[in-house]
Short mmCIF file of C-alpha atoms and ligand atoms in Angstrom, two decimals:
data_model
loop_
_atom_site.label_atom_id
_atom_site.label_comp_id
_atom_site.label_asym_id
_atom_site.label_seq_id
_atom_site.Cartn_x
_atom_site.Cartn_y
_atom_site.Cartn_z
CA UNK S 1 9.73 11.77 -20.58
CA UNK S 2 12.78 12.11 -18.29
CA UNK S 3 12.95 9.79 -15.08
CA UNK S 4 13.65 13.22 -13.01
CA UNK S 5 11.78 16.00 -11.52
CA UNK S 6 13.66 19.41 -10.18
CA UNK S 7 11.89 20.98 -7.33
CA UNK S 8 12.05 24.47 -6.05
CA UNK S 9 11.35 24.66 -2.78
CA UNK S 10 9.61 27.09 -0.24
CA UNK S 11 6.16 27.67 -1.56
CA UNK S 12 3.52 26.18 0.97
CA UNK S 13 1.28 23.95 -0.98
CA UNK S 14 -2.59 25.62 -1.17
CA UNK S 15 -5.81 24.15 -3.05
CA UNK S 16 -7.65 21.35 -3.38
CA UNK S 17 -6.54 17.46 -5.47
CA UNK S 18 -8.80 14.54 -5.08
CA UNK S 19 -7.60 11.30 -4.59
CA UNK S 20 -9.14 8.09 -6.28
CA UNK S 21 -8.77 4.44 -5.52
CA UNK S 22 -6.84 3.31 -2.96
CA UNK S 23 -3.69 1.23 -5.09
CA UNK S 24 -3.79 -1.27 -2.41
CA UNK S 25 -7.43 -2.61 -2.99
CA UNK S 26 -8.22 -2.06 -6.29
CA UNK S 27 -5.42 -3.92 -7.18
CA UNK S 28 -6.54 -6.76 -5.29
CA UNK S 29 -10.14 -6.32 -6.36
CA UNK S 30 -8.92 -6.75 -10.04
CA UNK S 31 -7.69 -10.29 -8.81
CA UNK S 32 -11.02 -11.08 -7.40
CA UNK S 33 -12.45 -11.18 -10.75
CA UNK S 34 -11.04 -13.62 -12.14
CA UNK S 35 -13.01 -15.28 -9.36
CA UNK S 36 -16.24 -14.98 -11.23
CA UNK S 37 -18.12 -16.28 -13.72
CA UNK S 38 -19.30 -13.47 -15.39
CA UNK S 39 -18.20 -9.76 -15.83
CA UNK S 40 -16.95 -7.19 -12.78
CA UNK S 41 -17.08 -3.29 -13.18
CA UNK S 42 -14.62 -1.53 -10.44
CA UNK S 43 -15.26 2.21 -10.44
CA UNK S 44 -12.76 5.12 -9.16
CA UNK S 45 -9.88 3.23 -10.43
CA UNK S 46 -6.76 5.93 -10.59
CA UNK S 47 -4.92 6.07 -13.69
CA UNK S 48 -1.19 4.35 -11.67
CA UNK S 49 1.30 1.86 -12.76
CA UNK S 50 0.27 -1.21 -10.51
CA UNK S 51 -3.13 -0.65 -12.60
CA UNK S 52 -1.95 -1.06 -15.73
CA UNK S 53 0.54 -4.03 -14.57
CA UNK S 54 -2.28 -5.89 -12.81
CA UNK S 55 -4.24 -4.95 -16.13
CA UNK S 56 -1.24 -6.87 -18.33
CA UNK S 57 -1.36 -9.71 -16.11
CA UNK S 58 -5.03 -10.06 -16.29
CA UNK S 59 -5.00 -10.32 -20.25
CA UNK S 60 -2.51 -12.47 -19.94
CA UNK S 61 -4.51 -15.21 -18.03
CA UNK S 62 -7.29 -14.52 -21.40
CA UNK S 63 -9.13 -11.49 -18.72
CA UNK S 64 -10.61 -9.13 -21.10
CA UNK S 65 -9.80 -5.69 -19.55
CA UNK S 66 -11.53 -2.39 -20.54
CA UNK S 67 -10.29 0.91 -18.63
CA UNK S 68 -11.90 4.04 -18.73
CA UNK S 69 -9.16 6.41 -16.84
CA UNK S 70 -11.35 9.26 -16.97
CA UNK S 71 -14.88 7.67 -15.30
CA UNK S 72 -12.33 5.53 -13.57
CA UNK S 73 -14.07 3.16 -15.01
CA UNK S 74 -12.67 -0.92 -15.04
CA UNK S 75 -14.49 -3.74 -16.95
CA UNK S 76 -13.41 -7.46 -16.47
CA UNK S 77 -14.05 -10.03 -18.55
CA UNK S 78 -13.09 -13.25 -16.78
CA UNK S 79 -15.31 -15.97 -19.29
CA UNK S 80 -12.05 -16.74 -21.48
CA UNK S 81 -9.57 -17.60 -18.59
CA UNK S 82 -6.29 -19.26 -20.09
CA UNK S 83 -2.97 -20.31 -18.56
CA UNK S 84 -0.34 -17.53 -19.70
CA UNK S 85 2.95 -17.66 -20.83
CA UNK S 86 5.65 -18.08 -18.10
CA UNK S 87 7.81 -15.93 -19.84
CA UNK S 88 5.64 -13.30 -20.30
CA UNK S 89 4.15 -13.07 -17.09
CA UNK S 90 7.79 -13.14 -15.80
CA UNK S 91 8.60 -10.24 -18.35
CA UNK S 92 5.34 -8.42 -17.32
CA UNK S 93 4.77 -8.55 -13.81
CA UNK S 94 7.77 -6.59 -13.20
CA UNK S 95 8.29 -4.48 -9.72
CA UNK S 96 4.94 -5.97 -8.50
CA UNK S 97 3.62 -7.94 -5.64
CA UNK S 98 0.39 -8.48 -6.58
CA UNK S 99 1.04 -11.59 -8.89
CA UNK S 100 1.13 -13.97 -5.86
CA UNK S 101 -2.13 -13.22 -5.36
CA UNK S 102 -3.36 -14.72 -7.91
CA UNK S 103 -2.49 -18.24 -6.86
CA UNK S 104 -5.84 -19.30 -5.54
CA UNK S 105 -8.31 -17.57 -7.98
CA UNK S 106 -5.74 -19.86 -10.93
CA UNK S 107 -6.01 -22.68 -8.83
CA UNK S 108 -9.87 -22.77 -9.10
CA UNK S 109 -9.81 -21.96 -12.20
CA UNK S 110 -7.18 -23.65 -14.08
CA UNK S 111 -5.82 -25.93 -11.42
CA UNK S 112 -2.54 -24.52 -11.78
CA UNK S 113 -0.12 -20.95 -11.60
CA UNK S 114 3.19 -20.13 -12.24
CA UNK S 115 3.88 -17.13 -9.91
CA UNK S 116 7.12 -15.26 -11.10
CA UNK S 117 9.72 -14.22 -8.79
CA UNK S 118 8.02 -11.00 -6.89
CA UNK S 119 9.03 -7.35 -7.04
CA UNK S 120 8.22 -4.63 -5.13
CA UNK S 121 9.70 -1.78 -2.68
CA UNK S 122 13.04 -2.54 -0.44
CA UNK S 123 12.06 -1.88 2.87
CA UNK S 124 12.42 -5.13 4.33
CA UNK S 125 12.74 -8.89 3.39
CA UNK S 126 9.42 -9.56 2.40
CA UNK S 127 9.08 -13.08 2.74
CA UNK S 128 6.16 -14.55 1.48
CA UNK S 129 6.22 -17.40 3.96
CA UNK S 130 2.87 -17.20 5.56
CA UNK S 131 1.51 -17.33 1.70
CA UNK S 132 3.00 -20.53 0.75
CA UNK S 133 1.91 -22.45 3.82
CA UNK S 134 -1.50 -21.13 3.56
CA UNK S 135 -1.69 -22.38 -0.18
CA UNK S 136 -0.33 -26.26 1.29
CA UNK S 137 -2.92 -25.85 3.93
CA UNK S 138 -5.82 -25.57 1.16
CA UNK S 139 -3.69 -28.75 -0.82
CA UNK S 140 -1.95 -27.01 -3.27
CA UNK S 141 1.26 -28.49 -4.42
CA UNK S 142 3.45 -25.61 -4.43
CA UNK S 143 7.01 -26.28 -5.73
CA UNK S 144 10.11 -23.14 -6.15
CA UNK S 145 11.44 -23.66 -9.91
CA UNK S 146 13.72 -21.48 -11.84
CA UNK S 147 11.99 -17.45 -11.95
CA UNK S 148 9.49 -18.51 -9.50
CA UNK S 149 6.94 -20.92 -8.01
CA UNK S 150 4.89 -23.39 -9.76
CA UNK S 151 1.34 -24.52 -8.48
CA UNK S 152 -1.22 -27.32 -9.05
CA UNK S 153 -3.97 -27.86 -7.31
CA UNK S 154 -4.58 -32.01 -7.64
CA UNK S 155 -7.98 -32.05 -7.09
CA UNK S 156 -10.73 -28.95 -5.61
CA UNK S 157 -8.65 -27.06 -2.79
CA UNK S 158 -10.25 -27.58 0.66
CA UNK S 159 -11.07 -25.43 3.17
CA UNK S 160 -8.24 -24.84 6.14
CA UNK S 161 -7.54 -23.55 9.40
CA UNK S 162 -4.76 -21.02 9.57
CA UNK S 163 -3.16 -18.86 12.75
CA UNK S 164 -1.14 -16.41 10.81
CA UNK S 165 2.25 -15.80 13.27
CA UNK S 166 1.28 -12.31 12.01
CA UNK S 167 -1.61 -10.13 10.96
CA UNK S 168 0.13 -9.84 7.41
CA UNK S 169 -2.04 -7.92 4.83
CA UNK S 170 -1.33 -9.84 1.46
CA UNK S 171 -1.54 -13.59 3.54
CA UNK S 172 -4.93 -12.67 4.69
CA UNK S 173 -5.63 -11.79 1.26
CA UNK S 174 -4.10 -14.84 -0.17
CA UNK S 175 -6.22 -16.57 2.62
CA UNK S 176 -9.53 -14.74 1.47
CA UNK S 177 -8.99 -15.28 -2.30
CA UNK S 178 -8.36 -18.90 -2.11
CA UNK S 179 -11.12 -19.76 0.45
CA UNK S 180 -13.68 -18.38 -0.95
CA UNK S 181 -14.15 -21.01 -3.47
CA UNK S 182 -12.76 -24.01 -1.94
CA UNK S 183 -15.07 -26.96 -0.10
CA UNK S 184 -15.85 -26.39 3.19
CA UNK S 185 -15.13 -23.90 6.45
CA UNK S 186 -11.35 -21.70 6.62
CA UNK S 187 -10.65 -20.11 9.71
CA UNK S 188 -8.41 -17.46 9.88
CA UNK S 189 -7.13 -16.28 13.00
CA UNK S 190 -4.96 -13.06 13.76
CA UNK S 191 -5.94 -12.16 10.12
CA UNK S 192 -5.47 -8.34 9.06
CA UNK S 193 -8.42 -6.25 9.28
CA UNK S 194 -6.93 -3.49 7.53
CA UNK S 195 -9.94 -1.22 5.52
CA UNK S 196 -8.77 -2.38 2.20
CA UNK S 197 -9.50 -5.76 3.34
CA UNK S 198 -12.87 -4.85 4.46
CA UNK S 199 -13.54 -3.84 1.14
CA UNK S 200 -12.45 -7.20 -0.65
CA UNK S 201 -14.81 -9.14 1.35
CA UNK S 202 -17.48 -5.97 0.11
CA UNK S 203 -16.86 -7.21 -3.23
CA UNK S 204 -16.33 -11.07 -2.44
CA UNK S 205 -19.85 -10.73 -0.68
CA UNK S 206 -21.25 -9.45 -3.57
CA UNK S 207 -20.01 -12.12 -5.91
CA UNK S 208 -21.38 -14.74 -3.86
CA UNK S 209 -19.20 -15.44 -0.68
CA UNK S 210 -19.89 -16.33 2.71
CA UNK S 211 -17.53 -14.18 4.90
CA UNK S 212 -17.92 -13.46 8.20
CA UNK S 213 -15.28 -10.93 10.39
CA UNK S 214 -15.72 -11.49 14.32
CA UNK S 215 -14.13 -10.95 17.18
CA UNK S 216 -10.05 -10.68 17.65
CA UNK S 217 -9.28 -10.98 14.05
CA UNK S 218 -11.09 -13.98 13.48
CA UNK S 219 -12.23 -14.02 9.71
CA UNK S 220 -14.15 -17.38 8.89
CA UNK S 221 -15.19 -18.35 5.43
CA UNK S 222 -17.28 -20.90 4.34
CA UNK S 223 -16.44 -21.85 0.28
CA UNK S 224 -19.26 -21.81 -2.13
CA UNK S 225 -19.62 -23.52 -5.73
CA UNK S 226 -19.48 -20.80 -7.82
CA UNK S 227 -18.93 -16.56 -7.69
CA UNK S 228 -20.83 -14.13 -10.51
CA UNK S 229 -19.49 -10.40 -10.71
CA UNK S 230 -19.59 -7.35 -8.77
CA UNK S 231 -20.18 -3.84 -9.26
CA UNK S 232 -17.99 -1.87 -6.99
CA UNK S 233 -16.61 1.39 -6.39
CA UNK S 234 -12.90 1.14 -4.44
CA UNK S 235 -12.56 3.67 -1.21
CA UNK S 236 -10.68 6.36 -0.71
CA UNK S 237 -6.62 6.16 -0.83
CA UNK S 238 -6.33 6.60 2.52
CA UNK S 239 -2.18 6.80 2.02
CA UNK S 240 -1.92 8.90 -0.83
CA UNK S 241 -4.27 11.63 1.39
CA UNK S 242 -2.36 11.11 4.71
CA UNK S 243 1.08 12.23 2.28
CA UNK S 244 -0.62 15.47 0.85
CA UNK S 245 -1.70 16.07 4.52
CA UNK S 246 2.05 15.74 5.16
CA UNK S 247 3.02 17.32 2.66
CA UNK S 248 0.62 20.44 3.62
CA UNK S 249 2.45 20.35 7.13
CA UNK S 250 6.17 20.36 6.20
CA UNK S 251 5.35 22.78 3.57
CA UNK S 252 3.21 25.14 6.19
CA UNK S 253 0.47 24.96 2.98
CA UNK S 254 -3.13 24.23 3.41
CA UNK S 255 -4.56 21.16 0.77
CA UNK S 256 -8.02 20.16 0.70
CA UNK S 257 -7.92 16.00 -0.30
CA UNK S 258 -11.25 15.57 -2.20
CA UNK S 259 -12.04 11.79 -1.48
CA UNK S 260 -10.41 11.49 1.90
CA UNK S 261 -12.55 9.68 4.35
CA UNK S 262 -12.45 9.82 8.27
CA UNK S 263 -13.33 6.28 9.48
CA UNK S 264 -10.15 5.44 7.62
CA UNK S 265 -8.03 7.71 8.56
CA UNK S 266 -8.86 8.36 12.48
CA UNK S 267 -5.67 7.39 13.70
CA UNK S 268 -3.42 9.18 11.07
CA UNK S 269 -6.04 12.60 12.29
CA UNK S 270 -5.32 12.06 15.81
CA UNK S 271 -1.40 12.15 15.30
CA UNK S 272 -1.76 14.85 12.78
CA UNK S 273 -3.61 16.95 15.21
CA UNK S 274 -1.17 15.84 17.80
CA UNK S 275 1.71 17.51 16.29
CA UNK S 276 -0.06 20.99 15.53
CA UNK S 277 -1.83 20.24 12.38
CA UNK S 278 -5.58 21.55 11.94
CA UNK S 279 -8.19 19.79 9.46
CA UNK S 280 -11.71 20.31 8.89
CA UNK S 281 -13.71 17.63 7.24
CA UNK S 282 -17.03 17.53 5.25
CA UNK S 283 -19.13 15.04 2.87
CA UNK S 284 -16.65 15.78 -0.21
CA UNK S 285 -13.16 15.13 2.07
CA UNK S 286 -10.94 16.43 4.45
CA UNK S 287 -9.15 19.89 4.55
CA UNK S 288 -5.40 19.75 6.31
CA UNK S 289 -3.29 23.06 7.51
CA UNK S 290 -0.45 24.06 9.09
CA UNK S 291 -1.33 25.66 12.22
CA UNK S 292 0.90 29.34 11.67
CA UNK S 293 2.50 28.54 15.10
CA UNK S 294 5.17 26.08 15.96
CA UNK S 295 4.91 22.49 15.11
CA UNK S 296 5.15 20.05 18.56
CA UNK S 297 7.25 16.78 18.17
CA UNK S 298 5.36 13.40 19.32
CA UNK S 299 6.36 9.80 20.08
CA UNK S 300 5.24 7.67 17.31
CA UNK S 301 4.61 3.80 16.77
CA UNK S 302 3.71 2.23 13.38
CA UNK S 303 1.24 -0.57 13.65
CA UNK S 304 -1.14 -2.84 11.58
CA UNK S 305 -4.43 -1.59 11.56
CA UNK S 306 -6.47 0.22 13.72
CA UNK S 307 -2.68 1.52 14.30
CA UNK S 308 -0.66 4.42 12.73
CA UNK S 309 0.01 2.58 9.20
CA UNK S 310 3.77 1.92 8.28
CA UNK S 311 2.56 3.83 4.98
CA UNK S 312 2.29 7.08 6.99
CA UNK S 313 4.91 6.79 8.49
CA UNK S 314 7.69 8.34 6.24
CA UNK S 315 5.84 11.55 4.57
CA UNK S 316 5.36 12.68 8.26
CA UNK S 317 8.45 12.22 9.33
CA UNK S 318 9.23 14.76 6.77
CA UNK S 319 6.61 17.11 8.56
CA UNK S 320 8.16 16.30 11.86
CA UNK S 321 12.03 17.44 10.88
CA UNK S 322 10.07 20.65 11.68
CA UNK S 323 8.59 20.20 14.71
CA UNK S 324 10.35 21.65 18.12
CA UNK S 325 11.64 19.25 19.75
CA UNK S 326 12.96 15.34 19.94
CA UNK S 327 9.83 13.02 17.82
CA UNK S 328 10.65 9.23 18.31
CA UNK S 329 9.06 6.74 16.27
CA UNK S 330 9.02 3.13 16.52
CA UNK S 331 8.73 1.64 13.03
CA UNK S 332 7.23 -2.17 13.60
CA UNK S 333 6.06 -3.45 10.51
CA UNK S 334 8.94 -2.95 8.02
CA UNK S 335 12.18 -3.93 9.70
CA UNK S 336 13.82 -1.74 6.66
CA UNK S 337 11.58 1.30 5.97
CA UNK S 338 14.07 4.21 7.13
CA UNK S 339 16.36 4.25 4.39
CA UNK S 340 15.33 7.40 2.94
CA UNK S 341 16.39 9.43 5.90
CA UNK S 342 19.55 9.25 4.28
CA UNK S 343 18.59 11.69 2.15
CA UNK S 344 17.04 13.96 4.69
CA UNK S 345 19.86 14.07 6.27
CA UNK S 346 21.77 14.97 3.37
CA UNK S 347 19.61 17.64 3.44
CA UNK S 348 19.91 19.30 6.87
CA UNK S 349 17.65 16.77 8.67
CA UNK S 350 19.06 15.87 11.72
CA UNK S 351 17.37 12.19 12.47
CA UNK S 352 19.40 9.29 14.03
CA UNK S 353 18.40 6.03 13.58
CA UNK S 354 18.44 3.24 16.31
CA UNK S 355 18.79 -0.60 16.45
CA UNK S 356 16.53 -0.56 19.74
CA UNK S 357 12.53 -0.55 19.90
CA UNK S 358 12.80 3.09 21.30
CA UNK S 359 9.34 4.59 22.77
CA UNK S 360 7.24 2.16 22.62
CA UNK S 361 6.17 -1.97 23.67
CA UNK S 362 9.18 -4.37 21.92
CA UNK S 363 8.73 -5.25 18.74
CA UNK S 364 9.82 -8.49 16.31
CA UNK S 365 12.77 -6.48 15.00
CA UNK S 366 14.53 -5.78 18.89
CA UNK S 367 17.34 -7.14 19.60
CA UNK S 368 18.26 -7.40 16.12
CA UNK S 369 20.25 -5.99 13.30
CA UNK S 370 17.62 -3.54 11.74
CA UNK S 371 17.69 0.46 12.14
CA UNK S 372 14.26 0.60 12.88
CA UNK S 373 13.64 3.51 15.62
CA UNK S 374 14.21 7.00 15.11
CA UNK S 375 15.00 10.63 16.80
CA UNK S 376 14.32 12.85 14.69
CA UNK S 377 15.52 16.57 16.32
CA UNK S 378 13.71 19.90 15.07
CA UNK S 379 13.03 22.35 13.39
CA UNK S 380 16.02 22.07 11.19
CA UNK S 381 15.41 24.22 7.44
CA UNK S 382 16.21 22.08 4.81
CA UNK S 383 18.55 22.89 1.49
CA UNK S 384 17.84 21.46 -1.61
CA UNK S 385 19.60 18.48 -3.25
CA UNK S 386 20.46 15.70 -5.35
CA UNK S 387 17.96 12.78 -4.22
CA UNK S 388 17.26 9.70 -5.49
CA UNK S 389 14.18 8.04 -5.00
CA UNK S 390 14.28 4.87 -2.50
CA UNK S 391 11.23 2.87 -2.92
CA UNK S 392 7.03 4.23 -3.35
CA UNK S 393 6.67 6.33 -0.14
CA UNK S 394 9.96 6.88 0.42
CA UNK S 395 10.13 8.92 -2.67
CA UNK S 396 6.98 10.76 -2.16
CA UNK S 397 8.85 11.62 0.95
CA UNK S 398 11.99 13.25 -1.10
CA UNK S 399 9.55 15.05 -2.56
CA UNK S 400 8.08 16.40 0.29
CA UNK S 401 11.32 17.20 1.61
CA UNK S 402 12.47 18.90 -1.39
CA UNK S 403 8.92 20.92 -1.73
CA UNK S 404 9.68 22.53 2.04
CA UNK S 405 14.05 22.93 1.04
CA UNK S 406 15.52 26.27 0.04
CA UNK S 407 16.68 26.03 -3.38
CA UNK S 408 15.97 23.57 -6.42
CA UNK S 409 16.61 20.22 -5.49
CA UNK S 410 17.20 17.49 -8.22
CA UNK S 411 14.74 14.56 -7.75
CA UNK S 412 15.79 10.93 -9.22
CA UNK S 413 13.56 7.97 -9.92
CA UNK S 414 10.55 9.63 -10.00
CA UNK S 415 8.67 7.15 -12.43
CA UNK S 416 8.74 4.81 -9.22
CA UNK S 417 6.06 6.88 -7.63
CA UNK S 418 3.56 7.11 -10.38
CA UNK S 419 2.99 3.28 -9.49
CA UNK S 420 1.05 4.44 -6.41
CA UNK S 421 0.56 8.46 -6.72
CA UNK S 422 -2.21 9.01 -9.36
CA UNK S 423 -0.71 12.52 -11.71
CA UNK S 424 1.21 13.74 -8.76
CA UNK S 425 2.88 16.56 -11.27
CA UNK S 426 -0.10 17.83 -12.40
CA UNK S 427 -1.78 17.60 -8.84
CA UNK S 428 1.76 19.19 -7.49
CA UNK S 429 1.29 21.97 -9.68
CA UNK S 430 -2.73 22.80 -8.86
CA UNK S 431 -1.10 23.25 -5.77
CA UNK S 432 1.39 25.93 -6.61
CA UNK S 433 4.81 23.66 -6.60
CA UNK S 434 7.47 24.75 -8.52
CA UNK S 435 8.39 21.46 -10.21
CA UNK S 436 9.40 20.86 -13.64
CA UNK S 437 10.21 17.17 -15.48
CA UNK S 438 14.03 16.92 -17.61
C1 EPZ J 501 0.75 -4.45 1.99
O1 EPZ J 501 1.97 -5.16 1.78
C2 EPZ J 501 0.87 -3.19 1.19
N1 EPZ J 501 1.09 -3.51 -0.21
C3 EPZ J 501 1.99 -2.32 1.73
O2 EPZ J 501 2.00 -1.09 1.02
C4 EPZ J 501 1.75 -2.03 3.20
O3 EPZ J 501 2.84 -1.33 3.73
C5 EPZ J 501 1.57 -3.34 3.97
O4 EPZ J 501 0.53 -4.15 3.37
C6 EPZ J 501 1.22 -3.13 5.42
O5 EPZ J 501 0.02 -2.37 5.52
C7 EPZ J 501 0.06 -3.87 -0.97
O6 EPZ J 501 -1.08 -3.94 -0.53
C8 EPZ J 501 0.37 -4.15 -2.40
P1 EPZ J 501 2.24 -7.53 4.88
P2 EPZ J 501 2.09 -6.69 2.16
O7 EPZ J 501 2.12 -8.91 4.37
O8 EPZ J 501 0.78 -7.34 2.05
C9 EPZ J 501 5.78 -9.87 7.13
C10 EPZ J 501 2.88 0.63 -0.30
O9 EPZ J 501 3.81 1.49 -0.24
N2 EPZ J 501 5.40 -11.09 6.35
O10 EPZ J 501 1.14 -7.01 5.74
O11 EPZ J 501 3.23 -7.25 1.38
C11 EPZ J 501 6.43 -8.80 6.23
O12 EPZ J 501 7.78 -9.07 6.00
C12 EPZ J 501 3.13 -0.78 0.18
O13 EPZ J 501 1.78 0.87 -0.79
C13 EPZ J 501 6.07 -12.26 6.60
O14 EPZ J 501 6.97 -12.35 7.46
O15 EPZ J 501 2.51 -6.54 3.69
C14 EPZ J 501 6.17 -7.53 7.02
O16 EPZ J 501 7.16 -7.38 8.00
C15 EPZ J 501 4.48 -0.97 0.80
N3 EPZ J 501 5.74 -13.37 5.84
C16 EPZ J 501 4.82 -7.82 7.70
O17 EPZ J 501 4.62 -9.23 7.63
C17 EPZ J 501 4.76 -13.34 4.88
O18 EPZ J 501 4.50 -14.37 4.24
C18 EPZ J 501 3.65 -7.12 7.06
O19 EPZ J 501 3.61 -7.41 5.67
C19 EPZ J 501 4.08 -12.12 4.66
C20 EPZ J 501 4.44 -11.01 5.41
#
């Protein structure tokens, strides 16, 4: 199958997709098992690339994996862990960031990891920083060696007291993973509280751990002996729903997102509403329209959770190259995460892109050398053409943009969004696109 997708433009999107899983907890759900001493079973797993990597990587460590794509069914097998291959969990883990996660879960295990060199989208450095001192802080020796880093753990991993500088997602994973099996208390304070992460301690509870989430993101764990299984089934994708709900907006369509849930998507509603859109929700999901009358422009600031996520951020800025007026939005999470606004712009967007923290409280990226504000001016139609996807959201964005262009635009890359977008094509299509692979 060809790596691009042509796109003719100017048909509102109308029906009803469901969304499964959310990619950025079942993939760190599937790390959990390896955890336990007996058998998981995730359910509504979507049928996406970080899956099926995080699948590889499993069998690789001896993880007998079972997938039923259709139930959405995953079975884990953890009773044969092994140490893999460094070469072929190199070779395997490719674009990924999931494989430092499995540091701590290896380290109880096997008392040792080799953790290639990671992957993932370009929308910022990345560091992993926060990970490595957290893994010192339990008494892992953690060394950098040619591909990637090497871990041992000595002797059992102890319990530790961590203020992240930041209330990074994958650190207070990393955090929660290790702890949960090493001797004694872990604090973690300023931890992420994101609703993925609520939903790994779900399934960490249910294998045996003693988690408790208080006050001003203060997680505290208190290691057991040994975890069993869990049965689980993962929420909602809560950013593949808010980019169909985008991608409604810019499109003047009305979707229906089977699977979408409110309590974890109240902030994205409020801004949607904000800017014109209407939705309706019931037991089953949430329903999202264009309004028929002019779309208003809003000042926007991307936050860690119970913020506007960073993952929202660039399918409705799409929607917002339509709105009347000047939006401004404040991008604080990823100092890098506006480089597909090149391509709008190519496009008839007219968005300008700042080095100041415009519309909102300073951020860690002020006063430095990162584009992360920006104006975007509307309505402004937009004519198809020749795009290459960026990174994951980025190029759901493109596609947005070239679903609400005059003309066929040519879309590039596209293989880099079916690691997060479950059958986007086909769902594209039940929605009336004019799209076509080759
Ligand atoms: C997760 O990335 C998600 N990825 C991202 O989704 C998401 O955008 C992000 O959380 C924020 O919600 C997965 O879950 C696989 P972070 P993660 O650690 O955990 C800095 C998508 O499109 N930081 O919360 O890697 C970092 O540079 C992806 O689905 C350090 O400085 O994000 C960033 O500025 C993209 N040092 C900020 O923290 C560290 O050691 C937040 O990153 C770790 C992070």
């Amino acid at each position: 199958m060809t790596d691009l997708l042509r796109v003719t433009g100017g048909t509102p999107l109308q029906g009803t997709i469901t969304v499964r899983g959310a990619k950025n907890f079942v993939s760190k759900a599937m790390v959990a098992s390896l955890l336990g001493q007996c058998p998981s079973v995730l359910r509504n797993v979507p049928q996406i690339r970080d899956v099926s990597v995080v699948s590889g990587l499993l069998s690789l460590h001896g993880v007998d994996v079972a997938y039923n794509p259709e139930a959405g069914e995953l079975r884990l097998d953890p009773s044969n862990v092994k140490r893999g291959e460094t070469a072929e969990i190199d070779a395997h883990a490719g674009a990924s960031r999931i494989p430092i996660l499995f540091c701590g879960p290896l380290l109880h295990r096997l008392g040792e990891a080799f953790i290639p060199d990671l992957g993932g989208c370009h929308i910022g450095d990345r560091p992993i920083d926060f990970h490595l001192e957290a893994l010192r802080g339990f008494g892992a020796a953690v060394e950098k060696g040619e591909g990637g880093i090497y871990l041992s753990a000595p002797r059992r991993l102890r319990g530790t007291k961590m203020a992240l500088p930041y209330p990074s997602v994958g650190a207070t994973e990393q955090l929660l993973l290790t702890a949960v099996k090493a001797e004694g208390l872990t604090e973690i304070s300023n931890a992420a509280i994101e609703p993925e992460i609520i939903d790994l301690i779900c399934v960490l509870q249910k294998m045996g751990a003693i988690i408790s989430v208080d006050t001003d993101r203060v997680i505290r764990i208190e290691g057991v002996d040994e975890l069993s299984g869990y049965d689980h089934t993962a929420l909602g994708d809560r950013i593949e729903a808010a980019s169909w709900a985008s991608a409604a907006l810019a499109t003047g369509g009305d979707v229906t997102v089977r699977g979408a849930s409110q309590a974890s998507m109240m902030t994205f509603l409020n801004t949607f509403r904000k800017v014109g859109g209407k939705f309706h929700i019931d037991d089953d999901g949430i329903s999202f329209r264009h309004p028929g009358t002019q779309l208003q422009s809003i000042v926007l600031e991307t936050d860690v959770h119970p913020g506007f996520m960073t993952d929202w951020q660039q399918p409705l800025v799409v929607a917002l190259t339509q709105a009347t007026g000047l939006s401004i939005v404040h991008e604080t999470v990823y100092e890098k995460r506006f480089g597909f606004t090149k391509a709008l712009r190519k496009m008839g967007a007219n968005i300008q892109l700042y080095r100041e923290c415009l519309g909102g409280s300073p951020c860690r990226f002020g006063q430095r050398n990162f584009h992360h504000s920006a104006v975007v001016s509307g309505p402004t139609p937009l004519e198809a053409a020749d795009i290459e996807v960026p990174d994951l959201r980025g190029g759901f964005s493109h596609l947005i943009a070239a679903l609400s262009a005059h003309g066929t635009s040519t879309v590039r890359g596209i293989s880099l969004i079916d690691r997060g977008y479950e059958n986007f094509q086909g769902k594209l299509e039940a929605l009336g696109a004019d799209v076509e692979r080759g």
